[in-house]
Short mmCIF file of C-alpha atoms in Angstrom, two decimals:
data_model
loop_
_atom_site.label_atom_id
_atom_site.label_comp_id
_atom_site.label_asym_id
_atom_site.label_seq_id
_atom_site.Cartn_x
_atom_site.Cartn_y
_atom_site.Cartn_z
CA MET I 926 63.87 23.28 64.43
CA ALA I 927 67.43 22.06 64.87
CA ARG I 928 69.94 24.75 65.89
CA PRO I 929 72.12 24.51 62.70
CA LEU I 930 68.99 24.87 60.50
CA ALA I 931 67.90 27.89 62.51
CA ILE I 932 71.34 29.42 61.98
CA ALA I 933 71.16 28.76 58.28
CA VAL I 934 67.71 30.41 58.03
CA LEU I 935 68.88 33.51 59.88
CA ILE I 936 71.94 33.78 57.74
CA GLY I 937 70.00 33.40 54.55
CA ALA I 938 67.72 36.27 55.57
CA ALA I 939 70.67 38.49 56.59
CA LEU I 940 72.63 37.84 53.36
CA THR I 941 69.72 39.12 51.24
CA SER I 942 69.99 42.56 52.98
CA GLY I 943 72.60 45.24 52.54
CA VAL I 944 73.17 44.41 48.88
CA ARG I 945 74.32 46.95 46.31
CA GLY I 946 74.90 46.36 42.63
CA GLU I 947 74.66 43.09 40.67
CA PRO I 948 74.05 39.69 42.22
CA THR I 949 77.01 37.46 43.09
CA THR I 950 78.90 36.20 40.04
CA ALA I 951 82.08 34.25 39.37
CA ALA I 952 84.01 37.55 39.54
CA THR I 953 83.17 38.05 43.22
CA LEU I 954 84.76 37.05 46.50
CA LYS I 955 82.96 36.60 49.82
CA VAL I 956 84.87 37.19 53.11
CA LEU I 957 83.66 36.57 56.68
CA THR I 958 85.27 37.74 59.89
CA LEU I 959 84.47 36.57 63.44
CA ASN I 960 85.97 36.98 66.87
CA THR I 961 85.36 33.48 68.31
CA LYS I 962 85.74 34.47 72.01
CA LEU I 963 88.74 32.24 72.87
CA GLY I 964 87.87 29.51 70.43
CA GLY I 965 84.23 29.19 71.43
CA GLU I 966 84.41 29.67 75.16
CA SER I 967 81.17 28.82 77.00
CA PRO I 968 78.31 29.66 76.53
CA TYR I 969 79.48 29.42 72.89
CA ASN I 970 81.13 26.52 71.06
CA PRO I 971 83.19 25.96 67.92
CA SER I 972 80.60 23.60 66.36
CA GLU I 973 77.90 26.30 66.24
CA GLN I 974 80.46 28.80 64.97
CA ILE I 975 81.54 26.42 62.21
CA ALA I 976 77.93 25.76 61.22
CA ALA I 977 77.23 29.49 60.97
CA ILE I 978 80.41 30.12 58.97
CA ALA I 979 79.63 27.35 56.53
CA ALA I 980 75.98 28.53 56.14
CA ALA I 981 77.31 31.85 54.89
CA ARG I 982 79.36 30.00 52.22
CA PRO I 983 82.42 32.31 52.29
CA ASP I 984 85.58 32.02 50.19
CA VAL I 985 87.76 33.42 52.99
CA VAL I 986 87.33 33.28 56.73
CA LEU I 987 89.20 35.50 59.23
CA LEU I 988 89.05 34.46 62.90
CA GLN I 989 90.27 36.17 66.07
CA GLU I 990 90.70 34.90 69.64
CA THR I 991 91.35 31.34 68.52
CA VAL I 992 93.89 28.98 70.04
CA TYR I 993 96.45 28.17 67.31
CA LEU I 994 95.98 24.42 67.97
CA GLN I 995 92.36 24.83 66.77
CA LEU I 996 93.37 25.64 63.24
CA ASP I 997 92.53 22.14 61.92
CA GLN I 998 89.31 22.02 63.97
CA TYR I 999 87.93 25.09 62.21
CA ARG I 1000 89.47 24.32 58.81
CA SER I 1001 88.30 20.69 58.66
CA GLY I 1002 84.88 21.56 60.15
CA ILE I 1003 84.21 24.20 57.50
CA ALA I 1004 85.52 21.90 54.76
CA ARG I 1005 83.23 19.05 55.84
CA ALA I 1006 80.19 21.31 56.14
CA LEU I 1007 80.76 22.64 52.63
CA GLY I 1008 81.83 19.34 51.08
CA ASP I 1009 85.11 20.93 49.94
CA ASP I 1010 88.34 19.37 51.14
CA GLY I 1011 90.42 22.11 49.45
CA TRP I 1012 90.24 24.43 52.49
CA THR I 1013 93.61 25.42 53.97
CA GLY I 1014 94.58 27.82 56.73
CA ARG I 1015 97.33 29.85 58.46
CA TYR I 1016 97.65 31.48 61.87
CA ALA I 1017 99.75 34.07 63.65
CA ARG I 1018 100.22 33.98 67.46
CA HIS I 1019 100.36 37.02 69.77
CA CYS I 1020 103.41 37.87 71.87
CA LYS I 1021 103.21 37.38 75.61
CA GLN I 1022 106.69 38.63 76.56
CA GLY I 1023 109.10 40.76 74.55
CA THR I 1024 108.49 43.09 71.61
CA ALA I 1025 107.22 42.90 68.05
CA HIS I 1026 110.82 42.70 66.86
CA ALA I 1027 112.15 40.40 69.58
CA CYS I 1028 109.36 38.28 71.07
CA GLU I 1029 110.55 36.07 73.91
CA THR I 1030 107.32 34.12 74.51
CA LEU I 1031 104.42 33.53 72.15
CA GLY I 1032 100.96 32.95 73.53
CA ALA I 1033 98.46 30.32 72.51
CA GLU I 1034 95.93 32.90 71.27
CA SER I 1035 96.06 33.62 67.56
CA VAL I 1036 94.41 35.09 64.47
CA MET I 1037 93.58 32.74 61.65
CA LEU I 1038 92.97 32.89 57.93
CA LEU I 1039 91.10 30.06 56.27
CA THR I 1040 90.27 29.79 52.57
CA ARG I 1041 89.19 27.50 49.80
CA LEU I 1042 91.42 29.44 47.40
CA PRO I 1043 95.10 28.50 46.64
CA ILE I 1044 97.54 30.33 48.90
CA VAL I 1045 100.60 31.32 46.89
CA ASP I 1046 102.47 33.23 49.64
CA THR I 1047 101.98 33.77 53.32
CA GLU I 1048 103.53 35.50 56.32
CA ALA I 1049 102.96 35.75 60.06
CA ARG I 1050 104.12 39.01 61.59
CA LEU I 1051 104.03 40.73 65.00
CA LEU I 1052 103.02 44.40 65.15
CA SER I 1053 103.40 46.96 67.94
CA GLY I 1054 100.56 47.74 70.32
CA ARG I 1055 101.01 46.75 74.00
CA ASP I 1056 97.93 46.25 76.09
CA THR I 1057 97.15 44.41 79.32
CA ALA I 1058 97.05 41.01 77.55
CA TRP I 1059 99.81 41.15 74.89
CA THR I 1060 103.05 43.00 74.23
CA ALA I 1061 102.55 42.68 70.41
CA ARG I 1062 99.78 41.39 68.18
CA GLY I 1063 100.06 38.80 65.46
CA VAL I 1064 98.85 39.39 61.89
CA VAL I 1065 98.63 36.67 59.26
CA ARG I 1066 98.80 37.61 55.59
CA ALA I 1067 98.06 35.31 52.71
CA ALA I 1068 98.25 36.00 49.01
CA VAL I 1069 95.50 33.97 47.37
CA ARG I 1070 95.06 33.19 43.68
CA LEU I 1071 91.62 33.73 42.22
CA THR I 1072 90.16 31.75 39.34
CA ASP I 1073 91.12 34.43 36.80
CA GLY I 1074 94.75 34.40 38.01
CA THR I 1075 94.51 37.59 40.04
CA VAL I 1076 96.46 37.52 43.31
CA LEU I 1077 94.74 39.16 46.27
CA GLN I 1078 96.47 40.00 49.55
CA ILE I 1079 94.34 39.27 52.69
CA PHE I 1080 95.25 40.15 56.29
CA ALA I 1081 93.67 38.69 59.47
CA THR I 1082 94.04 41.08 62.35
CA HIS I 1083 93.14 41.79 65.98
CA LEU I 1084 94.08 45.19 67.39
CA PRO I 1085 95.02 45.98 71.04
CA ALA I 1086 92.11 46.03 73.44
CA GLY I 1087 90.93 48.45 76.10
CA THR I 1088 88.89 51.63 76.03
CA ASN I 1089 91.97 53.62 77.10
CA ARG I 1090 94.33 51.97 74.57
CA SER I 1091 93.90 54.30 71.63
CA ARG I 1092 97.65 55.00 71.67
CA ALA I 1093 98.41 51.28 71.40
CA ARG I 1094 96.04 50.94 68.51
CA MET I 1095 97.59 53.94 66.77
CA ALA I 1096 101.05 52.30 67.14
CA TRP I 1097 99.59 49.17 65.55
CA VAL I 1098 98.05 51.21 62.70
CA ALA I 1099 101.39 52.96 62.03
CA ASP I 1100 103.25 49.63 61.90
CA PHE I 1101 100.54 48.02 59.74
CA THR I 1102 100.24 50.82 57.18
CA ARG I 1103 104.03 50.96 56.71
CA TRP I 1104 104.09 47.23 56.11
CA ALA I 1105 100.98 47.10 53.86
CA ALA I 1106 102.38 49.92 51.67
CA THR I 1107 105.15 47.55 50.61
CA ILE I 1108 102.71 44.83 49.53
CA PRO I 1109 100.88 44.78 46.17
CA GLN I 1110 97.19 45.61 45.89
CA PRO I 1111 94.36 44.67 45.90
CA GLN I 1112 94.12 44.05 49.64
CA ILE I 1113 91.45 43.09 52.16
CA VAL I 1114 92.03 43.59 55.89
CA GLY I 1115 89.58 42.19 58.42
CA GLY I 1116 89.09 41.41 62.06
CA ASP I 1117 88.31 42.82 65.50
CA PHE I 1118 89.74 46.36 65.60
CA ASN I 1119 88.58 47.05 69.18
CA ASP I 1120 87.42 50.56 68.31
CA VAL I 1121 84.41 52.39 66.96
CA PRO I 1122 84.25 53.89 63.46
CA ALA I 1123 84.73 57.48 64.64
CA ALA I 1124 87.88 56.70 66.66
CA ARG I 1125 91.22 58.00 65.46
CA PRO I 1126 92.71 54.58 64.60
CA MET I 1127 89.77 53.72 62.36
CA ALA I 1128 89.71 57.22 60.78
CA THR I 1129 93.41 56.76 59.99
CA LEU I 1130 92.85 53.39 58.36
CA ARG I 1131 89.94 54.72 56.33
CA ARG I 1132 92.33 57.16 54.59
CA HIS I 1133 93.82 54.11 52.92
CA TYR I 1134 90.99 51.55 52.98
CA VAL I 1135 87.28 51.32 52.26
CA ASP I 1136 85.06 50.14 55.10
CA ALA I 1137 82.63 47.66 53.52
CA TRP I 1138 79.76 48.51 55.90
CA HIS I 1139 80.19 52.26 55.32
CA ALA I 1140 80.46 51.75 51.55
CA ILE I 1141 76.97 50.25 51.35
CA GLY I 1142 75.51 53.01 53.54
CA GLY I 1143 74.93 50.68 56.44
CA ALA I 1144 73.03 52.05 59.40
CA ALA I 1145 74.48 52.18 62.94
CA VAL I 1146 74.91 48.58 64.05
CA GLY I 1147 76.73 46.83 66.88
CA THR I 1148 78.99 43.80 66.51
CA GLU I 1149 80.41 43.47 70.03
CA SER I 1150 78.80 42.64 73.36
CA SER I 1151 80.18 43.29 76.81
CA ASP I 1152 77.45 41.23 78.51
CA ASP I 1153 76.82 38.46 75.96
CA LEU I 1154 73.28 39.84 75.54
CA THR I 1155 73.32 43.15 73.63
CA TYR I 1156 75.61 44.00 70.76
CA THR I 1157 76.15 47.76 71.00
CA ARG I 1158 79.57 48.74 69.57
CA ARG I 1159 80.88 48.23 66.04
CA TYR I 1160 84.35 46.80 66.54
CA ASP I 1161 84.53 44.35 63.61
CA TYR I 1162 85.44 45.46 60.10
CA LEU I 1163 86.25 44.37 56.57
CA LEU I 1164 88.42 46.92 54.79
CA SER I 1165 89.59 46.93 51.18
CA ARG I 1166 92.05 48.72 48.99
CA GLY I 1167 92.71 48.66 45.26
CA ALA I 1168 90.60 47.23 42.44
CA LEU I 1169 87.75 45.93 44.61
CA GLU I 1170 84.17 47.10 44.77
CA VAL I 1171 81.94 46.27 47.76
CA GLN I 1172 78.83 44.60 46.43
CA SER I 1173 77.26 43.77 49.74
CA ALA I 1174 77.92 43.72 53.46
CA THR I 1175 75.99 42.45 56.43
CA VAL I 1176 76.27 41.77 60.14
CA LEU I 1177 74.80 38.35 60.86
CA PRO I 1178 72.21 38.55 63.67
CA LEU I 1179 73.61 35.56 65.57
CA LYS I 1180 74.75 34.87 69.15
CA ILE I 1181 77.60 32.48 68.56
CA SER I 1182 80.24 34.64 70.27
CA ASP I 1183 80.52 37.93 72.07
CA HIS I 1184 81.06 39.33 68.57
CA ARG I 1185 78.83 38.94 65.52
CA PRO I 1186 80.14 37.82 62.15
CA VAL I 1187 80.59 40.43 59.46
CA VAL I 1188 80.35 39.28 55.84
CA ALA I 1189 81.18 41.27 52.67
CA THR I 1190 81.15 40.38 49.00
CA TYR I 1191 83.58 42.12 46.64
CA ARG I 1192 83.61 42.44 42.87
CA LEU I 1193 87.10 42.39 41.47
CA GLY I 1194 88.66 44.67 38.93
CA VAL I 1195 86.77 47.80 39.97
CA HIS I 1196 88.16 50.61 42.10
CA GLU I 1197 85.85 51.67 44.95
CA HIS I 1198 85.27 55.41 45.15
#
């Protein structure tokens, strides 16, 4: 069996699990997040990642650890695989030297947001959270218009790394929540948060946002691997706020990066409790 077909079969099986509520309808939105490991660094590659993303048939894709110059590679690859040339994308680069408010040197690494939906407003912003790699982390926000005219705010994120960097992640969370409070709902926030669900940064975010995996009663599952073999820690999340109900969520059982893709489907116009 060819590798892309094997990926599609695995994704099809995974997407039939973890479902709550009605089947997917026109009033739903599917979002996928993936940390690509530096744009598909060996033993992984962007082509397999693109095939896996397209097989999940998302409406919105959030990517972390990509090189900003790869934006069109991922965008056009997904568009070709899905036969839809309407895909567009945005990125935000991290800061190598300086601060979130006065960055002197931007790095090549970025977060990306790709979508088949019309983008009506967008912004790239640096947030606090110094770690050994970056002095500030980029976030890209896009307001997308849905078929019924609803505007949804979506954020692609990647929090500071390191097991001893909880303080840096808390600084990021404080910056982010202040900013997000000024932006209309509904909102979806996704990416690699570099922390486990019980950690203080995630607990703080869950006061404002619904964790899709938790909302469906998902069992303990890992999305991140430190050895490229076993995925033990849940670092990757899709969070929502406002009139959005989580219909399904799944972690795709694929080895296309040192992180596994997380996919969630939302029904619009319903507040999650």
